[in-house]
Each structure stands twice: as structure tokens, then as C-alpha cells.
mmCIF file of N, CA, C and O in Angstrom:
data_model
loop_
_atom_site.group_PDB
_atom_site.id
_atom_site.type_symbol
_atom_site.label_atom_id
_atom_site.label_comp_id
_atom_site.label_asym_id
_atom_site.label_seq_id
_atom_site.Cartn_x
_atom_site.Cartn_y
_atom_site.Cartn_z
ATOM 1 N N GLN A 1242 0.849 -1.181 0.000
ATOM 2 C CA GLN A 1242 0.000 0.000 0.000
ATOM 3 C C GLN A 1242 0.891 1.240 0.000
ATOM 4 O O GLN A 1242 1.799 1.361 0.810
ATOM 5 N N VAL A 1243 0.619 2.148 -0.891
ATOM 6 C CA VAL A 1243 1.430 3.350 -1.006
ATOM 7 C C VAL A 1243 1.166 4.254 0.188
ATOM 8 O O VAL A 1243 0.018 4.460 0.598
ATOM 9 N N GLN A 1244 2.226 4.784 0.747
ATOM 10 C CA GLN A 1244 2.108 5.753 1.831
ATOM 11 C C GLN A 1244 2.681 7.079 1.366
ATOM 12 O O GLN A 1244 3.828 7.145 0.911
ATOM 13 N N PHE A 1245 1.886 8.119 1.478
ATOM 14 C CA PHE A 1245 2.315 9.455 1.109
ATOM 15 C C PHE A 1245 2.815 10.188 2.351
ATOM 16 O O PHE A 1245 2.242 10.042 3.439
ATOM 17 N N VAL A 1246 3.859 10.984 2.169
ATOM 18 C CA VAL A 1246 4.416 11.768 3.268
ATOM 19 C C VAL A 1246 4.539 13.211 2.815
ATOM 20 O O VAL A 1246 5.286 13.507 1.876
ATOM 21 N N GLU A 1247 3.786 14.066 3.470
ATOM 22 C CA GLU A 1247 3.794 15.493 3.155
ATOM 23 C C GLU A 1247 4.623 16.246 4.184
ATOM 24 O O GLU A 1247 4.619 15.894 5.372
ATOM 25 N N SER A 1248 5.296 17.291 3.749
ATOM 26 C CA SER A 1248 6.100 18.113 4.655
ATOM 27 C C SER A 1248 6.193 19.530 4.117
ATOM 28 O O SER A 1248 5.831 19.794 2.961
ATOM 29 N N GLY A 1249 6.675 20.418 4.970
ATOM 30 C CA GLY A 1249 6.938 21.787 4.552
ATOM 31 C C GLY A 1249 5.953 22.819 5.051
ATOM 32 O O GLY A 1249 6.124 24.012 4.797
ATOM 33 N N GLY A 1250 4.927 22.367 5.751
ATOM 34 C CA GLY A 1250 3.961 23.320 6.267
ATOM 35 C C GLY A 1250 4.520 24.154 7.397
ATOM 36 O O GLY A 1250 5.649 23.964 7.839
ATOM 37 N N GLY A 1251 3.709 25.098 7.863
ATOM 38 C CA GLY A 1251 4.129 25.938 8.973
ATOM 39 C C GLY A 1251 3.211 27.122 9.140
ATOM 40 O O GLY A 1251 2.152 27.207 8.513
ATOM 41 N N LEU A 1252 3.645 28.022 9.986
ATOM 42 C CA LEU A 1252 2.916 29.257 10.248
ATOM 43 C C LEU A 1252 3.548 30.377 9.424
ATOM 44 O O LEU A 1252 4.767 30.574 9.479
ATOM 45 N N VAL A 1253 2.729 31.088 8.694
ATOM 46 C CA VAL A 1253 3.238 32.156 7.839
ATOM 47 C C VAL A 1253 2.274 33.324 7.884
ATOM 48 O O VAL A 1253 1.067 33.143 8.076
ATOM 49 N N GLN A 1254 2.807 34.512 7.729
ATOM 50 C CA GLN A 1254 1.961 35.705 7.716
ATOM 51 C C GLN A 1254 1.281 35.855 6.358
ATOM 52 O O GLN A 1254 1.786 35.355 5.343
ATOM 53 N N PRO A 1255 0.153 36.540 6.333
ATOM 54 C CA PRO A 1255 -0.489 36.809 5.036
ATOM 55 C C PRO A 1255 0.490 37.452 4.061
ATOM 56 O O PRO A 1255 1.266 38.331 4.434
ATOM 57 N N GLY A 1256 0.448 36.968 2.828
ATOM 58 C CA GLY A 1256 1.385 37.431 1.823
ATOM 59 C C GLY A 1256 2.654 36.616 1.749
ATOM 60 O O GLY A 1256 3.458 36.806 0.826
ATOM 61 N N GLY A 1257 2.833 35.714 2.673
ATOM 62 C CA GLY A 1257 4.035 34.900 2.719
ATOM 63 C C GLY A 1257 3.988 33.718 1.765
ATOM 64 O O GLY A 1257 3.016 33.513 1.033
ATOM 65 N N SER A 1258 5.053 32.927 1.806
ATOM 66 C CA SER A 1258 5.209 31.805 0.884
ATOM 67 C C SER A 1258 5.669 30.559 1.626
ATOM 68 O O SER A 1258 6.318 30.647 2.676
ATOM 69 N N LEU A 1259 5.317 29.420 1.065
ATOM 70 C CA LEU A 1259 5.794 28.129 1.550
ATOM 71 C C LEU A 1259 5.943 27.196 0.367
ATOM 72 O O LEU A 1259 5.256 27.356 -0.654
ATOM 73 N N VAL A 1260 6.783 26.183 0.543
ATOM 74 C CA VAL A 1260 6.896 25.119 -0.451
ATOM 75 C C VAL A 1260 6.636 23.798 0.253
ATOM 76 O O VAL A 1260 7.340 23.448 1.209
ATOM 77 N N LEU A 1261 5.631 23.100 -0.191
ATOM 78 C CA LEU A 1261 5.307 21.787 0.356
ATOM 79 C C LEU A 1261 5.934 20.705 -0.509
ATOM 80 O O LEU A 1261 6.072 20.862 -1.722
ATOM 81 N N SER A 1262 6.294 19.603 0.143
ATOM 82 C CA SER A 1262 6.871 18.459 -0.570
ATOM 83 C C SER A 1262 6.069 17.205 -0.274
ATOM 84 O O SER A 1262 5.538 17.046 0.836
ATOM 85 N N CYS A 1263 6.017 16.339 -1.240
ATOM 86 C CA CYS A 1263 5.301 15.065 -1.104
ATOM 87 C C CYS A 1263 6.204 13.957 -1.626
ATOM 88 O O CYS A 1263 6.667 14.010 -2.772
ATOM 89 N N THR A 1264 6.464 13.000 -0.782
ATOM 90 C CA THR A 1264 7.160 11.792 -1.219
ATOM 91 C C THR A 1264 6.267 10.593 -0.909
ATOM 92 O O THR A 1264 5.223 10.732 -0.264
ATOM 93 N N ALA A 1265 6.677 9.428 -1.364
ATOM 94 C CA ALA A 1265 5.839 8.254 -1.157
ATOM 95 C C ALA A 1265 6.702 6.999 -1.116
ATOM 96 O O ALA A 1265 7.843 6.995 -1.576
ATOM 97 N N SER A 1266 6.108 5.944 -0.578
ATOM 98 C CA SER A 1266 6.809 4.669 -0.514
ATOM 99 C C SER A 1266 6.878 4.007 -1.886
ATOM 100 O O SER A 1266 7.703 3.139 -2.109
ATOM 101 N N GLY A 1267 5.987 4.412 -2.778
ATOM 102 C CA GLY A 1267 6.012 3.903 -4.138
ATOM 103 C C GLY A 1267 6.262 5.022 -5.128
ATOM 104 O O GLY A 1267 6.465 6.173 -4.734
ATOM 105 N N SER A 1268 6.226 4.694 -6.387
ATOM 106 C CA SER A 1268 6.477 5.693 -7.413
ATOM 107 C C SER A 1268 5.385 6.762 -7.414
ATOM 108 O O SER A 1268 4.208 6.475 -7.213
ATOM 109 N N LEU A 1269 5.810 8.008 -7.653
ATOM 110 C CA LEU A 1269 4.861 9.102 -7.804
ATOM 111 C C LEU A 1269 4.646 9.450 -9.263
ATOM 112 O O LEU A 1269 4.043 10.479 -9.578
ATOM 113 N N PHE A 1270 5.121 8.586 -10.157
ATOM 114 C CA PHE A 1270 4.957 8.902 -11.561
ATOM 115 C C PHE A 1270 3.551 8.519 -12.017
ATOM 116 O O PHE A 1270 3.349 7.581 -12.792
ATOM 117 N N TYR A 1271 2.636 9.242 -11.450
ATOM 118 C CA TYR A 1271 1.231 9.187 -11.803
ATOM 119 C C TYR A 1271 0.744 10.616 -11.918
ATOM 120 O O TYR A 1271 1.477 11.554 -11.594
ATOM 121 N N SER A 1272 -0.455 10.782 -12.337
ATOM 122 C CA SER A 1272 -1.066 12.096 -12.238
ATOM 123 C C SER A 1272 -1.343 12.337 -10.756
ATOM 124 O O SER A 1272 -2.076 11.569 -10.127
ATOM 125 N N MET A 1273 -0.729 13.377 -10.231
ATOM 126 C CA MET A 1273 -0.746 13.635 -8.802
ATOM 127 C C MET A 1273 -1.450 14.941 -8.479
ATOM 128 O O MET A 1273 -1.488 15.866 -9.300
ATOM 129 N N GLY A 1274 -1.975 15.002 -7.279
ATOM 130 C CA GLY A 1274 -2.660 16.216 -6.873
ATOM 131 C C GLY A 1274 -2.326 16.609 -5.453
ATOM 132 O O GLY A 1274 -1.894 15.781 -4.645
ATOM 133 N N TRP A 1275 -2.498 17.870 -5.175
ATOM 134 C CA TRP A 1275 -2.483 18.395 -3.812
ATOM 135 C C TRP A 1275 -3.919 18.723 -3.426
ATOM 136 O O TRP A 1275 -4.680 19.282 -4.241
ATOM 137 N N TYR A 1276 -4.225 18.399 -2.207
ATOM 138 C CA TYR A 1276 -5.559 18.611 -1.662
ATOM 139 C C TYR A 1276 -5.409 19.330 -0.320
ATOM 140 O O TYR A 1276 -4.339 19.325 0.272
ATOM 141 N N ARG A 1277 -6.484 19.921 0.150
ATOM 142 C CA ARG A 1277 -6.448 20.541 1.475
ATOM 143 C C ARG A 1277 -7.790 20.384 2.159
ATOM 144 O O ARG A 1277 -8.826 20.246 1.497
ATOM 145 N N GLN A 1278 -7.727 20.394 3.465
ATOM 146 C CA GLN A 1278 -8.929 20.325 4.277
ATOM 147 C C GLN A 1278 -8.834 21.339 5.387
ATOM 148 O O GLN A 1278 -7.967 21.244 6.261
ATOM 149 N N ALA A 1279 -9.718 22.308 5.327
ATOM 150 C CA ALA A 1279 -9.794 23.326 6.366
ATOM 151 C C ALA A 1279 -10.722 22.845 7.475
ATOM 152 O O ALA A 1279 -11.584 21.985 7.240
ATOM 153 N N PRO A 1280 -10.571 23.384 8.665
ATOM 154 C CA PRO A 1280 -11.434 22.961 9.780
ATOM 155 C C PRO A 1280 -12.909 23.097 9.433
ATOM 156 O O PRO A 1280 -13.350 24.149 8.958
ATOM 157 N N GLY A 1281 -13.657 22.031 9.651
ATOM 158 C CA GLY A 1281 -15.090 22.055 9.411
ATOM 159 C C GLY A 1281 -15.496 21.982 7.959
ATOM 160 O O GLY A 1281 -16.694 22.106 7.640
ATOM 161 N N LYS A 1282 -14.539 21.760 7.064
ATOM 162 C CA LYS A 1282 -14.852 21.707 5.637
ATOM 163 C C LYS A 1282 -14.405 20.378 5.044
ATOM 164 O O LYS A 1282 -13.583 19.667 5.614
ATOM 165 N N GLN A 1283 -14.950 20.066 3.895
ATOM 166 C CA GLN A 1283 -14.550 18.850 3.197
ATOM 167 C C GLN A 1283 -13.203 19.052 2.512
ATOM 168 O O GLN A 1283 -12.806 20.175 2.195
ATOM 169 N N ARG A 1284 -12.521 17.956 2.308
ATOM 170 C CA ARG A 1284 -11.262 18.006 1.580
ATOM 171 C C ARG A 1284 -11.540 18.441 0.137
ATOM 172 O O ARG A 1284 -12.520 18.001 -0.476
ATOM 173 N N GLU A 1285 -10.669 19.305 -0.397
ATOM 174 C CA GLU A 1285 -10.831 19.791 -1.754
ATOM 175 C C GLU A 1285 -9.497 19.725 -2.473
ATOM 176 O O GLU A 1285 -8.440 19.823 -1.854
ATOM 177 N N TRP A 1286 -9.567 19.574 -3.771
ATOM 178 C CA TRP A 1286 -8.310 19.567 -4.508
ATOM 179 C C TRP A 1286 -7.917 21.005 -4.820
ATOM 180 O O TRP A 1286 -8.754 21.877 -4.999
ATOM 181 N N VAL A 1287 -6.618 21.247 -4.892
ATOM 182 C CA VAL A 1287 -6.143 22.590 -5.199
ATOM 183 C C VAL A 1287 -5.250 22.622 -6.431
ATOM 184 O O VAL A 1287 -5.221 23.630 -7.122
ATOM 185 N N ALA A 1288 -4.542 21.525 -6.715
ATOM 186 C CA ALA A 1288 -3.633 21.541 -7.859
ATOM 187 C C ALA A 1288 -3.419 20.121 -8.342
ATOM 188 O O ALA A 1288 -3.422 19.177 -7.543
ATOM 189 N N ARG A 1289 -3.211 19.987 -9.650
ATOM 190 C CA ARG A 1289 -2.967 18.680 -10.251
ATOM 191 C C ARG A 1289 -1.825 18.788 -11.234
ATOM 192 O O ARG A 1289 -1.680 19.812 -11.906
ATOM 193 N N ILE A 1290 -1.033 17.733 -11.319
ATOM 194 C CA ILE A 1290 -0.021 17.629 -12.354
ATOM 195 C C ILE A 1290 -0.144 16.243 -12.975
ATOM 196 O O ILE A 1290 -0.172 15.234 -12.279
ATOM 197 N N PHE A 1291 -0.227 16.231 -14.286
ATOM 198 C CA PHE A 1291 -0.469 14.988 -14.995
ATOM 199 C C PHE A 1291 0.855 14.393 -15.458
ATOM 200 O O PHE A 1291 1.905 15.030 -15.396
ATOM 201 N N THR A 1292 0.813 13.172 -15.948
ATOM 202 C CA THR A 1292 2.050 12.525 -16.377
ATOM 203 C C THR A 1292 2.676 13.244 -17.564
ATOM 204 O O THR A 1292 3.858 13.074 -17.829
ATOM 205 N N THR A 1293 1.894 14.074 -18.235
ATOM 206 C CA THR A 1293 2.426 14.889 -19.332
ATOM 207 C C THR A 1293 3.070 16.172 -18.807
ATOM 208 O O THR A 1293 3.579 16.969 -19.585
ATOM 209 N N ASP A 1294 3.002 16.378 -17.489
ATOM 210 C CA ASP A 1294 3.458 17.598 -16.801
ATOM 211 C C ASP A 1294 2.533 18.791 -17.025
ATOM 212 O O ASP A 1294 2.863 19.912 -16.615
ATOM 213 N N SER A 1295 1.406 18.577 -17.652
ATOM 214 C CA SER A 1295 0.418 19.645 -17.686
ATOM 215 C C SER A 1295 -0.182 19.783 -16.291
ATOM 216 O O SER A 1295 -0.194 18.819 -15.504
ATOM 217 N N THR A 1296 -0.663 20.983 -15.995
ATOM 218 C CA THR A 1296 -1.161 21.277 -14.649
ATOM 219 C C THR A 1296 -2.503 21.991 -14.722
ATOM 220 O O THR A 1296 -2.838 22.614 -15.740
ATOM 221 N N ASN A 1297 -3.262 21.886 -13.663
ATOM 222 C CA ASN A 1297 -4.395 22.781 -13.504
ATOM 223 C C ASN A 1297 -4.632 23.041 -12.028
ATOM 224 O O ASN A 1297 -4.094 22.327 -11.156
ATOM 225 N N TYR A 1298 -5.382 24.109 -11.763
ATOM 226 C CA TYR A 1298 -5.510 24.636 -10.411
ATOM 227 C C TYR A 1298 -6.949 25.008 -10.117
ATOM 228 O O TYR A 1298 -7.701 25.416 -11.006
ATOM 229 N N ALA A 1299 -7.290 24.885 -8.856
ATOM 230 C CA ALA A 1299 -8.571 25.406 -8.407
ATOM 231 C C ALA A 1299 -8.564 26.923 -8.565
ATOM 232 O O ALA A 1299 -7.513 27.564 -8.428
ATOM 233 N N ASP A 1300 -9.712 27.484 -8.829
ATOM 234 C CA ASP A 1300 -9.800 28.929 -9.045
ATOM 235 C C ASP A 1300 -9.276 29.711 -7.846
ATOM 236 O O ASP A 1300 -8.693 30.780 -8.004
ATOM 237 N N SER A 1301 -9.453 29.160 -6.673
ATOM 238 C CA SER A 1301 -9.074 29.886 -5.455
ATOM 239 C C SER A 1301 -7.565 30.055 -5.308
ATOM 240 O O SER A 1301 -7.108 30.906 -4.540
ATOM 241 N N VAL A 1302 -6.780 29.249 -6.010
ATOM 242 C CA VAL A 1302 -5.321 29.328 -5.860
ATOM 243 C C VAL A 1302 -4.619 29.674 -7.172
ATOM 244 O O VAL A 1302 -3.397 29.836 -7.195
ATOM 245 N N LYS A 1303 -5.375 29.789 -8.235
ATOM 246 C CA LYS A 1303 -4.783 30.038 -9.544
ATOM 247 C C LYS A 1303 -3.972 31.324 -9.524
ATOM 248 O O LYS A 1303 -4.431 32.363 -9.018
ATOM 249 N N GLY A 1304 -2.770 31.257 -10.041
ATOM 250 C CA GLY A 1304 -1.897 32.425 -10.068
ATOM 251 C C GLY A 1304 -1.058 32.590 -8.817
ATOM 252 O O GLY A 1304 -0.141 33.417 -8.778
ATOM 253 N N ARG A 1305 -1.367 31.818 -7.770
ATOM 254 C CA ARG A 1305 -0.612 31.918 -6.516
ATOM 255 C C ARG A 1305 0.143 30.633 -6.186
ATOM 256 O O ARG A 1305 1.189 30.680 -5.540
ATOM 257 N N PHE A 1306 -0.404 29.499 -6.583
ATOM 258 C CA PHE A 1306 0.209 28.196 -6.293
ATOM 259 C C PHE A 1306 0.762 27.602 -7.584
ATOM 260 O O PHE A 1306 0.225 27.824 -8.673
ATOM 261 N N ALA A 1307 1.819 26.805 -7.431
ATOM 262 C CA ALA A 1307 2.403 26.107 -8.577
ATOM 263 C C ALA A 1307 2.802 24.701 -8.156
ATOM 264 O O ALA A 1307 3.537 24.527 -7.177
ATOM 265 N N ILE A 1308 2.316 23.727 -8.895
ATOM 266 C CA ILE A 1308 2.657 22.329 -8.629
ATOM 267 C C ILE A 1308 3.741 21.898 -9.603
ATOM 268 O O ILE A 1308 3.753 22.298 -10.773
ATOM 269 N N SER A 1309 4.674 21.098 -9.109
ATOM 270 C CA SER A 1309 5.747 20.596 -9.964
ATOM 271 C C SER A 1309 6.186 19.243 -9.438
ATOM 272 O O SER A 1309 5.758 18.801 -8.364
ATOM 273 N N ARG A 1310 7.035 18.585 -10.197
ATOM 274 C CA ARG A 1310 7.501 17.265 -9.777
ATOM 275 C C ARG A 1310 8.957 17.095 -10.167
ATOM 276 O O ARG A 1310 9.438 17.700 -11.120
ATOM 277 N N ASP A 1311 9.643 16.281 -9.394
ATOM 278 C CA ASP A 1311 11.014 15.886 -9.702
ATOM 279 C C ASP A 1311 11.013 14.358 -9.679
ATOM 280 O O ASP A 1311 11.060 13.749 -8.609
ATOM 281 N N ASN A 1312 10.931 13.756 -10.842
ATOM 282 C CA ASN A 1312 10.809 12.298 -10.901
ATOM 283 C C ASN A 1312 12.048 11.602 -10.350
ATOM 284 O O ASN A 1312 11.947 10.529 -9.748
ATOM 285 N N ALA A 1313 13.206 12.218 -10.534
ATOM 286 C CA ALA A 1313 14.441 11.611 -10.026
ATOM 287 C C ALA A 1313 14.426 11.527 -8.503
ATOM 288 O O ALA A 1313 15.004 10.611 -7.911
ATOM 289 N N LYS A 1314 13.760 12.497 -7.867
ATOM 290 C CA LYS A 1314 13.671 12.511 -6.406
ATOM 291 C C LYS A 1314 12.353 11.915 -5.918
ATOM 292 O O LYS A 1314 12.112 11.892 -4.700
ATOM 293 N N ASN A 1315 11.526 11.475 -6.868
ATOM 294 C CA ASN A 1315 10.216 10.925 -6.495
ATOM 295 C C ASN A 1315 9.468 11.865 -5.563
ATOM 296 O O ASN A 1315 8.960 11.475 -4.503
ATOM 297 N N THR A 1316 9.421 13.128 -5.957
ATOM 298 C CA THR A 1316 8.848 14.174 -5.106
ATOM 299 C C THR A 1316 7.942 15.073 -5.937
ATOM 300 O O THR A 1316 8.273 15.404 -7.076
ATOM 301 N N VAL A 1317 6.827 15.435 -5.353
ATOM 302 C CA VAL A 1317 5.925 16.416 -5.938
ATOM 303 C C VAL A 1317 5.901 17.626 -5.002
ATOM 304 O O VAL A 1317 5.831 17.466 -3.775
ATOM 305 N N TYR A 1318 5.949 18.801 -5.571
ATOM 306 C CA TYR A 1318 6.021 20.031 -4.791
ATOM 307 C C TYR A 1318 4.774 20.882 -5.005
ATOM 308 O O TYR A 1318 4.100 20.805 -6.031
ATOM 309 N N LEU A 1319 4.514 21.724 -4.029
ATOM 310 C CA LEU A 1319 3.500 22.759 -4.176
ATOM 311 C C LEU A 1319 4.102 24.057 -3.663
ATOM 312 O O LEU A 1319 4.309 24.217 -2.468
ATOM 313 N N GLN A 1320 4.400 24.937 -4.595
ATOM 314 C CA GLN A 1320 4.918 26.253 -4.222
ATOM 315 C C GLN A 1320 3.732 27.182 -4.033
ATOM 316 O O GLN A 1320 2.908 27.350 -4.942
ATOM 317 N N MET A 1321 3.648 27.771 -2.859
ATOM 318 C CA MET A 1321 2.513 28.623 -2.515
ATOM 319 C C MET A 1321 3.016 30.025 -2.222
ATOM 320 O O MET A 1321 3.910 30.207 -1.385
ATOM 321 N N THR A 1322 2.473 30.987 -2.912
ATOM 322 C CA THR A 1322 2.843 32.381 -2.699
ATOM 323 C C THR A 1322 1.606 33.201 -2.372
ATOM 324 O O THR A 1322 0.471 32.755 -2.592
ATOM 325 N N ASN A 1323 1.844 34.407 -1.854
ATOM 326 C CA ASN A 1323 0.756 35.311 -1.483
ATOM 327 C C ASN A 1323 -0.319 34.570 -0.681
ATOM 328 O O ASN A 1323 -1.515 34.679 -0.961
ATOM 329 N N LEU A 1324 0.127 33.847 0.315
ATOM 330 C CA LEU A 1324 -0.802 33.069 1.133
ATOM 331 C C LEU A 1324 -1.754 33.972 1.896
ATOM 332 O O LEU A 1324 -1.374 35.057 2.354
ATOM 333 N N GLN A 1325 -2.975 33.503 2.026
ATOM 334 C CA GLN A 1325 -4.031 34.253 2.695
ATOM 335 C C GLN A 1325 -4.630 33.400 3.813
ATOM 336 O O GLN A 1325 -4.508 32.171 3.799
ATOM 337 N N PRO A 1326 -5.272 34.025 4.786
ATOM 338 C CA PRO A 1326 -5.853 33.248 5.889
ATOM 339 C C PRO A 1326 -6.762 32.118 5.420
ATOM 340 O O PRO A 1326 -6.806 31.059 6.066
ATOM 341 N N GLU A 1327 -7.448 32.309 4.316
ATOM 342 C CA GLU A 1327 -8.347 31.257 3.821
ATOM 343 C C GLU A 1327 -7.599 30.055 3.252
ATOM 344 O O GLU A 1327 -8.219 29.032 2.922
ATOM 345 N N ASP A 1328 -6.284 30.152 3.138
ATOM 346 C CA ASP A 1328 -5.470 29.009 2.712
ATOM 347 C C ASP A 1328 -5.113 28.105 3.890
ATOM 348 O O ASP A 1328 -4.520 27.042 3.697
ATOM 349 N N THR A 1329 -5.462 28.529 5.086
ATOM 350 C CA THR A 1329 -5.183 27.717 6.279
ATOM 351 C C THR A 1329 -5.900 26.381 6.184
ATOM 352 O O THR A 1329 -7.123 26.323 6.004
ATOM 353 N N ALA A 1330 -5.144 25.308 6.269
ATOM 354 C CA ALA A 1330 -5.705 23.966 6.115
ATOM 355 C C ALA A 1330 -4.592 22.941 6.322
ATOM 356 O O ALA A 1330 -3.416 23.301 6.395
ATOM 357 N N VAL A 1331 -4.985 21.690 6.405
ATOM 358 C CA VAL A 1331 -4.029 20.591 6.312
ATOM 359 C C VAL A 1331 -3.944 20.200 4.837
ATOM 360 O O VAL A 1331 -4.981 19.982 4.193
ATOM 361 N N TYR A 1332 -2.734 20.146 4.335
ATOM 362 C CA TYR A 1332 -2.508 19.862 2.927
ATOM 363 C C TYR A 1332 -2.031 18.416 2.749
ATOM 364 O O TYR A 1332 -1.150 17.947 3.478
ATOM 365 N N TYR A 1333 -2.600 17.758 1.767
ATOM 366 C CA TYR A 1333 -2.305 16.363 1.475
ATOM 367 C C TYR A 1333 -1.940 16.200 -0.001
ATOM 368 O O TYR A 1333 -2.387 16.966 -0.848
ATOM 369 N N CYS A 1334 -1.192 15.174 -0.286
ATOM 370 C CA CYS A 1334 -0.994 14.791 -1.685
ATOM 371 C C CYS A 1334 -1.585 13.397 -1.881
ATOM 372 O O CYS A 1334 -1.704 12.606 -0.943
ATOM 373 N N ASN A 1335 -1.959 13.139 -3.099
ATOM 374 C CA ASN A 1335 -2.491 11.835 -3.476
ATOM 375 C C ASN A 1335 -2.567 11.829 -4.996
ATOM 376 O O ASN A 1335 -2.337 12.841 -5.657
ATOM 377 N N ARG A 1336 -2.908 10.723 -5.550
ATOM 378 C CA ARG A 1336 -3.087 10.672 -6.992
ATOM 379 C C ARG A 1336 -4.309 11.495 -7.395
ATOM 380 O O ARG A 1336 -5.173 11.789 -6.559
ATOM 381 N N VAL A 1337 -4.397 11.849 -8.655
ATOM 382 C CA VAL A 1337 -5.554 12.592 -9.148
ATOM 383 C C VAL A 1337 -6.821 11.750 -8.950
ATOM 384 O O VAL A 1337 -7.871 12.283 -8.592
ATOM 385 N N VAL A 1338 -6.718 10.477 -9.148
ATOM 386 C CA VAL A 1338 -7.778 9.556 -8.733
ATOM 387 C C VAL A 1338 -7.298 8.996 -7.407
ATOM 388 O O VAL A 1338 -6.485 8.072 -7.368
ATOM 389 N N PRO A 1339 -7.748 9.575 -6.294
ATOM 390 C CA PRO A 1339 -7.104 9.305 -5.006
ATOM 391 C C PRO A 1339 -7.156 7.842 -4.572
ATOM 392 O O PRO A 1339 -8.171 7.174 -4.746
ATOM 393 N N LEU A 1340 -6.036 7.404 -4.021
ATOM 394 C CA LEU A 1340 -6.031 6.121 -3.337
ATOM 395 C C LEU A 1340 -6.718 6.280 -1.991
ATOM 396 O O LEU A 1340 -6.867 7.389 -1.481
ATOM 397 N N ASN A 1341 -7.133 5.172 -1.430
ATOM 398 C CA ASN A 1341 -7.792 5.244 -0.123
ATOM 399 C C ASN A 1341 -6.819 5.619 0.987
ATOM 400 O O ASN A 1341 -7.235 6.076 2.049
ATOM 401 N N SER A 1342 -5.527 5.418 0.748
ATOM 402 C CA SER A 1342 -4.537 5.698 1.784
ATOM 403 C C SER A 1342 -4.075 7.141 1.675
ATOM 404 O O SER A 1342 -3.418 7.532 0.719
ATOM 405 N N TRP A 1343 -4.418 7.944 2.679
ATOM 406 C CA TRP A 1343 -3.981 9.319 2.768
ATOM 407 C C TRP A 1343 -2.889 9.437 3.813
ATOM 408 O O TRP A 1343 -2.886 8.725 4.809
ATOM 409 N N GLY A 1344 -1.967 10.346 3.572
ATOM 410 C CA GLY A 1344 -0.920 10.603 4.540
ATOM 411 C C GLY A 1344 -1.432 11.421 5.703
ATOM 412 O O GLY A 1344 -2.631 11.710 5.808
ATOM 413 N N GLN A 1345 -0.521 11.817 6.562
ATOM 414 C CA GLN A 1345 -0.880 12.632 7.725
ATOM 415 C C GLN A 1345 -1.134 14.079 7.352
ATOM 416 O O GLN A 1345 -1.771 14.825 8.097
ATOM 417 N N GLY A 1346 -0.634 14.472 6.210
ATOM 418 C CA GLY A 1346 -0.790 15.854 5.793
ATOM 419 C C GLY A 1346 0.209 16.765 6.482
ATOM 420 O O GLY A 1346 0.940 16.370 7.398
ATOM 421 N N THR A 1347 0.238 18.008 6.037
ATOM 422 C CA THR A 1347 1.092 19.015 6.657
ATOM 423 C C THR A 1347 0.258 20.276 6.876
ATOM 424 O O THR A 1347 -0.453 20.729 5.985
ATOM 425 N N GLN A 1348 0.338 20.808 8.082
ATOM 426 C CA GLN A 1348 -0.497 21.944 8.466
ATOM 427 C C GLN A 1348 0.086 23.246 7.937
ATOM 428 O O GLN A 1348 1.259 23.545 8.132
ATOM 429 N N VAL A 1349 -0.752 24.008 7.284
ATOM 430 C CA VAL A 1349 -0.404 25.358 6.847
ATOM 431 C C VAL A 1349 -1.336 26.322 7.564
ATOM 432 O O VAL A 1349 -2.567 26.194 7.458
ATOM 433 N N THR A 1350 -0.753 27.241 8.290
ATOM 434 C CA THR A 1350 -1.528 28.245 9.004
ATOM 435 C C THR A 1350 -1.074 29.618 8.555
ATOM 436 O O THR A 1350 0.115 29.942 8.626
ATOM 437 N N VAL A 1351 -2.025 30.396 8.080
ATOM 438 C CA VAL A 1351 -1.727 31.750 7.615
ATOM 439 C C VAL A 1351 -2.413 32.727 8.564
ATOM 440 O O VAL A 1351 -3.644 32.802 8.624
ATOM 441 N N SER A 1352 -1.594 33.432 9.304
ATOM 442 C CA SER A 1352 -2.140 34.320 10.333
ATOM 443 C C SER A 1352 -1.124 35.392 10.665
ATOM 444 O O SER A 1352 0.086 35.159 10.634
ATOM 445 N N SER A 1353 -1.643 36.564 11.005
ATOM 446 C CA SER A 1353 -0.756 37.637 11.442
ATOM 447 C C SER A 1353 -0.625 37.621 12.959
ATOM 448 O O SER A 1353 0.093 38.452 13.533
#
């Protein structure tokens, strides 16, 4: 069973930036996505990168977040800029068609 490991979260002021990383026990050479879950809300996808390296983004993060991958390092990244309080959530990675196994996620808190 593939296990995803997310890292890079933290506390940042509005307007700040973070880079999240996702590694896994198996290959990440699939269409991969970043998802987030804010308190009291359902998990939602925010960014996807396909095996062709094409990407797409939720409207709420378009122009601020960038997803990328390094196949040699078996790592998927999420570069987040101009973070806002509404970006506060636990961030997860998984395949675009999610596996049932989710990682622990990494907490991103945007607050002054």
C-alpha cells in the first residue's frame, strides 16, 4: 500500500510563501494532486499535475500556487505564494484519482 508523506507546512503571515513536498513509498509517476482540508470543511483539490506535466488549479489558488515534480527525487512540490488566511488547512498529496490511503498531511496556518 502506497504511503504518502507530506512536509513543509508551517505558520506564515499573510502574503508569505511556503513550499510543500510530497514523497511516497512507491512511485509518484502518476497524475498527482495536492488537496487541502480546512477545519469544518470537506477536503478539496487545489492543484494537479499529470504525467504529461500539464497542470491545472482550483480557481481559489490560480496564479498563486504552482505544482511541480522531480521524478528523479520521487517528489511532488507545491509552491505557494501570497498566502491568505483562507489558505489555512491541512494539505495532502495523493493521486488525481485518489487512493484510499492518505498521509498525515502538513499543516499550513496563515495568520498575522
